[in-house]
Short mmCIF file of C-alpha atoms and ligand atoms in Angstrom, two decimals:
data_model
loop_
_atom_site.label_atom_id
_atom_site.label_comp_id
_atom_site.label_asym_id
_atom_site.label_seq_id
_atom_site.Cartn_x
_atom_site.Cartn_y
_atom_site.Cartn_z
CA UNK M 1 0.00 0.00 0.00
CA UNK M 2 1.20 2.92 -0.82
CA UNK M 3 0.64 6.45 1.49
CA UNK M 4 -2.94 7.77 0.11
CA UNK M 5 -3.98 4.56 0.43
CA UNK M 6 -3.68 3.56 -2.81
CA UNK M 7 -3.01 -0.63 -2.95
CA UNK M 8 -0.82 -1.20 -5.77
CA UNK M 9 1.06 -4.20 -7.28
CA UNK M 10 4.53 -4.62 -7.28
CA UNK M 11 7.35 -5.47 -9.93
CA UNK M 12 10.14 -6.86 -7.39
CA UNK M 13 12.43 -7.79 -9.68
CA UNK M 14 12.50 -4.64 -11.45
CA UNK M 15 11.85 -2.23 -8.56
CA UNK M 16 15.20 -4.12 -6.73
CA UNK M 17 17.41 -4.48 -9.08
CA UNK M 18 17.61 -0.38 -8.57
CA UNK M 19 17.50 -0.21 -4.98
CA UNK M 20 20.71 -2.65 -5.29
CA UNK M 21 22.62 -0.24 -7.03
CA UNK M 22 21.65 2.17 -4.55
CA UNK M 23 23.04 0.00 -1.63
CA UNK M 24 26.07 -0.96 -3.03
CA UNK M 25 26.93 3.24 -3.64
CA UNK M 26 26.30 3.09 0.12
CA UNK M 27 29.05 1.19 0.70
CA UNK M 28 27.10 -1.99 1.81
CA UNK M 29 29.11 -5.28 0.27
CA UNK M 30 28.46 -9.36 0.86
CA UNK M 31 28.83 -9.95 4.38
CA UNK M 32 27.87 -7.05 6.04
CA UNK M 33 24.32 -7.32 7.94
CA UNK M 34 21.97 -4.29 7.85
CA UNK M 35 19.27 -3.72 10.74
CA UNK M 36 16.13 -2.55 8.65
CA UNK M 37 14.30 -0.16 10.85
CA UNK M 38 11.48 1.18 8.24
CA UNK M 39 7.82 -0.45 9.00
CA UNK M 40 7.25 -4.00 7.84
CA UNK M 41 3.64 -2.91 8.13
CA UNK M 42 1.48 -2.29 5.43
CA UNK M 43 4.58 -0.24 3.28
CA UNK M 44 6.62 -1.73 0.96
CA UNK M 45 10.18 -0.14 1.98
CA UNK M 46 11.43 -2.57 4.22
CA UNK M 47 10.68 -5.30 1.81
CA UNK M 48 12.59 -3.74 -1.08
CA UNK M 49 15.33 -3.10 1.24
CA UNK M 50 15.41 -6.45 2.99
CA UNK M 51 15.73 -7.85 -0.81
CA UNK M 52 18.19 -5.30 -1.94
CA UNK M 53 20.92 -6.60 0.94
CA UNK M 54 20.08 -10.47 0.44
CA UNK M 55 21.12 -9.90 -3.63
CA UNK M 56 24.30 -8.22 -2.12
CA UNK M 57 25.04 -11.06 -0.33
CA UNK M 58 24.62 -9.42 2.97
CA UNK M 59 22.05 -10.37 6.04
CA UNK M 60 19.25 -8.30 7.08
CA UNK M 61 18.11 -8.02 10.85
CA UNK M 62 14.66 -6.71 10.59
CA UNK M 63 14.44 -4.19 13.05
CA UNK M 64 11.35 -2.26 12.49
CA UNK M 65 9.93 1.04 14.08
CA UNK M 66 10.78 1.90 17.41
CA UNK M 67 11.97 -0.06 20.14
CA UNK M 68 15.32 1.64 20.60
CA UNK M 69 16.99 -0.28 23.05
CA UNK M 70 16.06 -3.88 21.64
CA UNK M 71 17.06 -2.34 18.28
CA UNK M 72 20.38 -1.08 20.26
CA UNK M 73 21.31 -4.33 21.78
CA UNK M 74 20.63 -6.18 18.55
CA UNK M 75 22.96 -3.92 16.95
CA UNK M 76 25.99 -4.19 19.51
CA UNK M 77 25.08 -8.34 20.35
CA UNK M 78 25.31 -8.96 16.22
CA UNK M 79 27.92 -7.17 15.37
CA UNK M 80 25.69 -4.88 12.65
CA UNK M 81 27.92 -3.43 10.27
CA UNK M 82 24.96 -1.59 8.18
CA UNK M 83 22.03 0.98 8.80
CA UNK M 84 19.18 0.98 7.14
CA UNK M 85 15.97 3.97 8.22
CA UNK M 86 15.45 7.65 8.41
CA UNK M 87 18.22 9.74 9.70
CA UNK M 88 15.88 10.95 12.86
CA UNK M 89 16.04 7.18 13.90
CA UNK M 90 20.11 7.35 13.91
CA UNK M 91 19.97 10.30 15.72
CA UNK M 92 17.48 7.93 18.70
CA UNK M 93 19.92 5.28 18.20
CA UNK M 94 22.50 7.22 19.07
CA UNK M 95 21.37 8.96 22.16
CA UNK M 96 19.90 5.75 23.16
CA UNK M 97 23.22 3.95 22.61
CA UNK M 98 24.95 6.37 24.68
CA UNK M 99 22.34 6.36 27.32
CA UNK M 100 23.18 2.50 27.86
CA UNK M 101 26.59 2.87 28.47
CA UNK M 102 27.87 2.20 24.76
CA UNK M 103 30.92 3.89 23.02
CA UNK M 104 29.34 4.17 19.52
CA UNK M 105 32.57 3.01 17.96
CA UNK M 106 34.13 1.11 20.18
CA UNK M 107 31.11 -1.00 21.20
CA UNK M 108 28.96 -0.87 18.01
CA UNK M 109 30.38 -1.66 14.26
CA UNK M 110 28.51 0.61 12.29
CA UNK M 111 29.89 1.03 8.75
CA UNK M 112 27.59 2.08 6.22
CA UNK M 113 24.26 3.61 6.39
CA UNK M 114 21.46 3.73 4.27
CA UNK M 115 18.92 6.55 4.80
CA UNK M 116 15.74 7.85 3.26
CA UNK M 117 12.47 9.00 3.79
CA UNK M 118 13.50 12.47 5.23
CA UNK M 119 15.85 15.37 4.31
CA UNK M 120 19.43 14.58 5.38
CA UNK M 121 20.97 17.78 6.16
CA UNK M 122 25.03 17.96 5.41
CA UNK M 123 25.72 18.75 9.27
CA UNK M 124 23.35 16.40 10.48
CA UNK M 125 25.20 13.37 8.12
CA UNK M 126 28.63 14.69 9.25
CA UNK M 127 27.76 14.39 12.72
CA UNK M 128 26.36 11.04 12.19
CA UNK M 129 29.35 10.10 10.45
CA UNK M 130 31.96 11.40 12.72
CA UNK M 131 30.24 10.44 15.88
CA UNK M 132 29.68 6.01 14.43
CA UNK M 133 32.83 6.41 12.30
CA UNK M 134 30.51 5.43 9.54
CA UNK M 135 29.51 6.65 6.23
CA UNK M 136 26.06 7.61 5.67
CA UNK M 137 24.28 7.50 1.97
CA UNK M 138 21.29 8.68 0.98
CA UNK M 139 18.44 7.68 -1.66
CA UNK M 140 15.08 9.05 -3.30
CA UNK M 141 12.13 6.98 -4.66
CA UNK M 142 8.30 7.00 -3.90
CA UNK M 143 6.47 4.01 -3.02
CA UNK M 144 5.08 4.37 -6.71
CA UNK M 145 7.83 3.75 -8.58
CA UNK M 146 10.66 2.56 -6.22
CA UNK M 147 14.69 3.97 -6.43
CA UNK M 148 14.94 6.69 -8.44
CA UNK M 149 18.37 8.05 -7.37
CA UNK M 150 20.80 7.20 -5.24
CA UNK M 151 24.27 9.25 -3.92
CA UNK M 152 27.32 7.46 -4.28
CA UNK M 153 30.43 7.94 -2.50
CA UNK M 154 31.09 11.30 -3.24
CA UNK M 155 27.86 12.57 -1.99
CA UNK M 156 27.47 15.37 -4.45
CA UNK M 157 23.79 14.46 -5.68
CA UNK M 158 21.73 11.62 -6.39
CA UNK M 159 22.80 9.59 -9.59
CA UNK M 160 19.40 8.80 -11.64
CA UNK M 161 19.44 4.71 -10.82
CA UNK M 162 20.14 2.85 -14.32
CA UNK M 163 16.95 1.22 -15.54
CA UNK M 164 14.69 3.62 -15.40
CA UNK M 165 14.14 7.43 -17.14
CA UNK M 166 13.99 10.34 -14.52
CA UNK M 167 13.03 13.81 -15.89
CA UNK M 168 12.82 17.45 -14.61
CA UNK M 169 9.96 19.02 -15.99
CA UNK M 170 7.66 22.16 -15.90
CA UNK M 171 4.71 21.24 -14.00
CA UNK M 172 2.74 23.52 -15.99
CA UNK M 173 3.45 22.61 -19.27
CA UNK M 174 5.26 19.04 -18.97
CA UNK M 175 8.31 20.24 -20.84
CA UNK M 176 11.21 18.74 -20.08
CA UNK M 177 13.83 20.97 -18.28
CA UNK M 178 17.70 21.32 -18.51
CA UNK M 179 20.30 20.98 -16.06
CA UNK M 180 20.28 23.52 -12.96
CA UNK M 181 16.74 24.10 -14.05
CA UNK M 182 14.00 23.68 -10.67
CA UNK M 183 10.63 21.34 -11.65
CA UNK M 184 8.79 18.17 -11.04
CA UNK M 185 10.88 14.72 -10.75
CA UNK M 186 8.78 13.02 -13.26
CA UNK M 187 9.60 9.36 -13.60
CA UNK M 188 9.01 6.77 -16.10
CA UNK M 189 9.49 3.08 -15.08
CA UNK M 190 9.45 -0.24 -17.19
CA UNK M 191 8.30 -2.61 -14.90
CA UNK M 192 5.92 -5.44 -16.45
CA UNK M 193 3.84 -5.85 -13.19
CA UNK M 194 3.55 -2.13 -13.04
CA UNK M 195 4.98 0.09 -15.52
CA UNK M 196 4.31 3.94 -15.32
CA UNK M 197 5.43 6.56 -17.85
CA UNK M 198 5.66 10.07 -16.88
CA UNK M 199 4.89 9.46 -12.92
CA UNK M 200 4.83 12.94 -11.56
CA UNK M 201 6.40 12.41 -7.88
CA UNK M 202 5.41 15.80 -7.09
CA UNK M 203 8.78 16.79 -5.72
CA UNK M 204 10.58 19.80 -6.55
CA UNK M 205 14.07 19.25 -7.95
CA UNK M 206 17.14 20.07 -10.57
CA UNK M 207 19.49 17.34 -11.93
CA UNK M 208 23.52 18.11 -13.01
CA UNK M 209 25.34 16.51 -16.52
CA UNK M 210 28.90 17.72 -14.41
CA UNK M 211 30.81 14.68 -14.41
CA UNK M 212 31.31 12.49 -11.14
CA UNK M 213 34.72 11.51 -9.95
CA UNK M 214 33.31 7.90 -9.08
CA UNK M 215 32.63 6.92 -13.09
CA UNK M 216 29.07 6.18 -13.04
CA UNK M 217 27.90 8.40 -15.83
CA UNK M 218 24.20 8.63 -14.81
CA UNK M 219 23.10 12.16 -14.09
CA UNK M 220 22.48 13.50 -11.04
CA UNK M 221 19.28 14.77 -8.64
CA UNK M 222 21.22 17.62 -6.98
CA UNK M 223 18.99 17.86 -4.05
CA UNK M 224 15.35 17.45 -2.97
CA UNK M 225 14.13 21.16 -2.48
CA UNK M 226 10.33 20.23 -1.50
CA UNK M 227 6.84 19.68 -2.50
CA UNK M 228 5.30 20.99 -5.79
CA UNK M 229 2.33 22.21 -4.01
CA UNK M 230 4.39 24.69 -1.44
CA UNK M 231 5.82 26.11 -4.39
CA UNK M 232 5.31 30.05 -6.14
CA UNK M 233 6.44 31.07 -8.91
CA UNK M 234 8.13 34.64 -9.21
CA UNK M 235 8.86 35.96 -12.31
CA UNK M 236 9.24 32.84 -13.69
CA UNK M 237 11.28 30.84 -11.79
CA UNK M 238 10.11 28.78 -8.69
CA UNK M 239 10.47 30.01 -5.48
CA UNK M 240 9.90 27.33 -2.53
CA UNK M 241 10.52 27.87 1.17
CA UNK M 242 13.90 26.28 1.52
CA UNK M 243 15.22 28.63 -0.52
CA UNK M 244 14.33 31.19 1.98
CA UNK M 245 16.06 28.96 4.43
CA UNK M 246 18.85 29.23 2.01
CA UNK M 247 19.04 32.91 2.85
CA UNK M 248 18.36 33.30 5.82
CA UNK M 249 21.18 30.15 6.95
CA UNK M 250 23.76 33.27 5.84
CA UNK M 251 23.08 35.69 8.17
CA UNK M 252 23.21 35.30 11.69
CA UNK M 253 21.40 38.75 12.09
CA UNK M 254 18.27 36.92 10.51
CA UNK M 255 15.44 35.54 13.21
CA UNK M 256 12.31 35.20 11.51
CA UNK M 257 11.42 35.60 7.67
CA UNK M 258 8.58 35.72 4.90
CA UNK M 259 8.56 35.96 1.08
CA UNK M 260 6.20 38.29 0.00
CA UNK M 261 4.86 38.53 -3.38
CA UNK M 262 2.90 41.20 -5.23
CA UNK M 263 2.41 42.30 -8.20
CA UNK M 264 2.91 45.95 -9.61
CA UNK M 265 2.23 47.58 -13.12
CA UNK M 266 1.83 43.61 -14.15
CA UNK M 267 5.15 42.25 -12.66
CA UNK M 268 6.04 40.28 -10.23
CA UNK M 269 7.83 41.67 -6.59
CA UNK M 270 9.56 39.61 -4.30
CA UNK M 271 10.05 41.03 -0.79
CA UNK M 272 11.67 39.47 2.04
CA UNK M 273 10.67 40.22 5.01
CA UNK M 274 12.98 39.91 8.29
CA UNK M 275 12.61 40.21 11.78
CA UNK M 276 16.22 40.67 13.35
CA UNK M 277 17.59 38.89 16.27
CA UNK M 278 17.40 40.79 20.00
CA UNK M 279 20.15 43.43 20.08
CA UNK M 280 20.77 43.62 16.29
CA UNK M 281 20.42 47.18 14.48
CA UNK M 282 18.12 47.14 11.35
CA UNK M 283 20.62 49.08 8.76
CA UNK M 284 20.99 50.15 4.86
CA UNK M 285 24.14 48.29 4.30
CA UNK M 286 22.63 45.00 5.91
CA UNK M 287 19.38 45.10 3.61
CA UNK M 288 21.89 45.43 0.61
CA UNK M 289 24.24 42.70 1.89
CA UNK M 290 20.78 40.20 2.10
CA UNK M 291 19.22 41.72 -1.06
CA UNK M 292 22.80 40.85 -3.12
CA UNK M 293 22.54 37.17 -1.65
CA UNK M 294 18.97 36.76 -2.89
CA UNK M 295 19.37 35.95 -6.23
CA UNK M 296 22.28 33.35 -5.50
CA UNK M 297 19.55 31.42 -3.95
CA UNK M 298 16.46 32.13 -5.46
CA UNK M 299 17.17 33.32 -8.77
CA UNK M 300 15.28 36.15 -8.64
CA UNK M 301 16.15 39.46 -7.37
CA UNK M 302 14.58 40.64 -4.05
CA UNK M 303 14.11 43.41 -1.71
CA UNK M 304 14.28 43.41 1.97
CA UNK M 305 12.07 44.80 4.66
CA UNK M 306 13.11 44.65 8.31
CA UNK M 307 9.64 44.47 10.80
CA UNK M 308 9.84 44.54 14.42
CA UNK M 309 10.67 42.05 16.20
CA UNK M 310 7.21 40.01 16.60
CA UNK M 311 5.27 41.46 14.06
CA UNK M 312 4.66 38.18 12.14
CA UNK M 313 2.43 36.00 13.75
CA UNK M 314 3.26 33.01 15.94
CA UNK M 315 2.50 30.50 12.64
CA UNK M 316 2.75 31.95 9.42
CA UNK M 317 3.38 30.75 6.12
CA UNK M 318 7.09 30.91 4.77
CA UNK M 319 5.63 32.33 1.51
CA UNK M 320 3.06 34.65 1.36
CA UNK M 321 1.30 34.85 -2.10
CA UNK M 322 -0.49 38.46 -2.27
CA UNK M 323 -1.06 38.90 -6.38
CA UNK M 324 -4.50 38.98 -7.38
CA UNK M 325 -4.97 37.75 -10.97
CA UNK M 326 -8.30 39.22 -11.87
ZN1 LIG G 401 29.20 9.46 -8.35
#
């Protein structure tokens, strides 16, 4: 079943042979046993997954969702080698590990992990890494289709998985976009249980042709950015929260923060609003200094605004949408 619900059929042959590749770009090779710890309920994930080691020759432990301190023990009494789950759980595992007295690399044998479902963050995975002495890998697919993408060892994007065709497209007109171009991960798989052609995933994404030191020559899925439907688009181009957060991650000065967009003499404005942290001066050369970083991000140009400290509301939207097309 996939999240909607939706009950679909499934191609495992096909739909594995790509989450293999992914695995083996984590670093996970015969021998090595991986503790699954998506849901065996009702989801297909762990399934795929569990498959994906066995054809690697590895072993699977089947963890499952929660349970932290079994999952902990199993991990230390077995001598797991491979992670498999979101990056939140790694982060429980952790704490939990330490909470029971364990040196996470003296007394566990993490290697490589495998991690989707959830935006992996570069100082989140370095910390992860650092603190297990492990490398951590990440991969994209929808319950849909399967692996789409996959990083390999040099972590600089997702390589499109082989046996498959992923696009970037304009949602509105279905157009397939270049590389470094923002749009819909539209897949099209070919398997004979289940084929689709033009999927649209409804994530928001841009691919690279730049060539990867590994060798694979598959494309790349340079990062996730977010959902189609929190997405505006300014003057053309698409404008989604995180690229806010892109921003605002630049200046320390920056608390809070809204997009605003309106629309004057028939085009488009894009203000950003700020409220400033306690103690810092609102000033001309700051606005310029965040107005010339604007376009770097969201490739359009901006202006800033600074508010008072607490004039946006306790929840408010990260883009606020003001044109009126009447
Ligand atoms: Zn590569």
């Amino acid at each position: 079943m996939s999240p909607g619900p939706i009950y679909e059929p499934e191609d495992i042959q096909s739909r594995n042979d790509r989450w293999t590749q992914a695995f083996f770009a984590a670093g996970f090779r015969k021998g090595d046993i991986g503790q699954i710890t998506f849901s065996y309920h009702l989801v297909p994930p762990a399934f795929w997954f569990e498959d994906a080691l066995h054809r690697l020759g590895c072993t699977a432990t089947p963890g499952g969702v929660g349970n932290t301190e079994l999952q902990v023990r199993m991990m230390h009494d077995l001598k797991v080698t491979g992670y498999v789950g979101t990056p939140s759980f790694l982060v429980a595992i952790s704490k939990k590990a330490e909470e029971v007295g364990y040196d996470l690399q003296r007394d566990l044998c993490l290697e490589a992990g495998f991690v989707a479902g959830e935006m992996l963050p570069e100082s989140l995975r370095s910390e992860l890494e650092k603190s297990f002495g492990m490398i951590v890998r990440q991969g994209y697919g929808t319950a849909d289709v399967g692996c789409l993408s996959y990083e390999c060892y040099y972590k600089n994007g997702m390589h499109f998985a082989y046996n498959c065709i992923v696009e970037i497209v304009d949602p509105e007109t279905g157009r397939q976009l270049g590389p470094g171009e923002t749009g819909e991960v539209v897949a099209t798989v070919f398997d004979e249980v289940y084929p689709m052609i033009r999927f649209g995933t409804g994530d928001l994404s841009y691919f690279t042709d730049e060539p990867c030191p590994c060798g694979r020559t598959a494309n790349r899925l340079v990062k996730i950015l977010g959902r189609l439907d929190q997405v505006t688009k300014v003057k053309g181009m698409f404008i989604h929260p995180s690229n806010a957060d892109e921003v605002a991650a630049r200046f320390p000065e920056i608390d809070r923060y809204q997009v605003v967009v309106t629309r004057e003499a028939h085009v488009d404005q894009m203000t950003l609003v700020v409220e400033l942290k306690e103690g810092v001066e609102a000033s001309e050369a700051l606005a310029k200094r965040v107005e010339a970083a604007i376009p770097t991000s969201m490739r359009v140009r901006g202006r800033v605004r600074f508010l008072d400290r607490g004039t946006l509301p306790e929840e408010y939207k990260k883009i606020d949408d003001r044109r009126k097309w009447e």
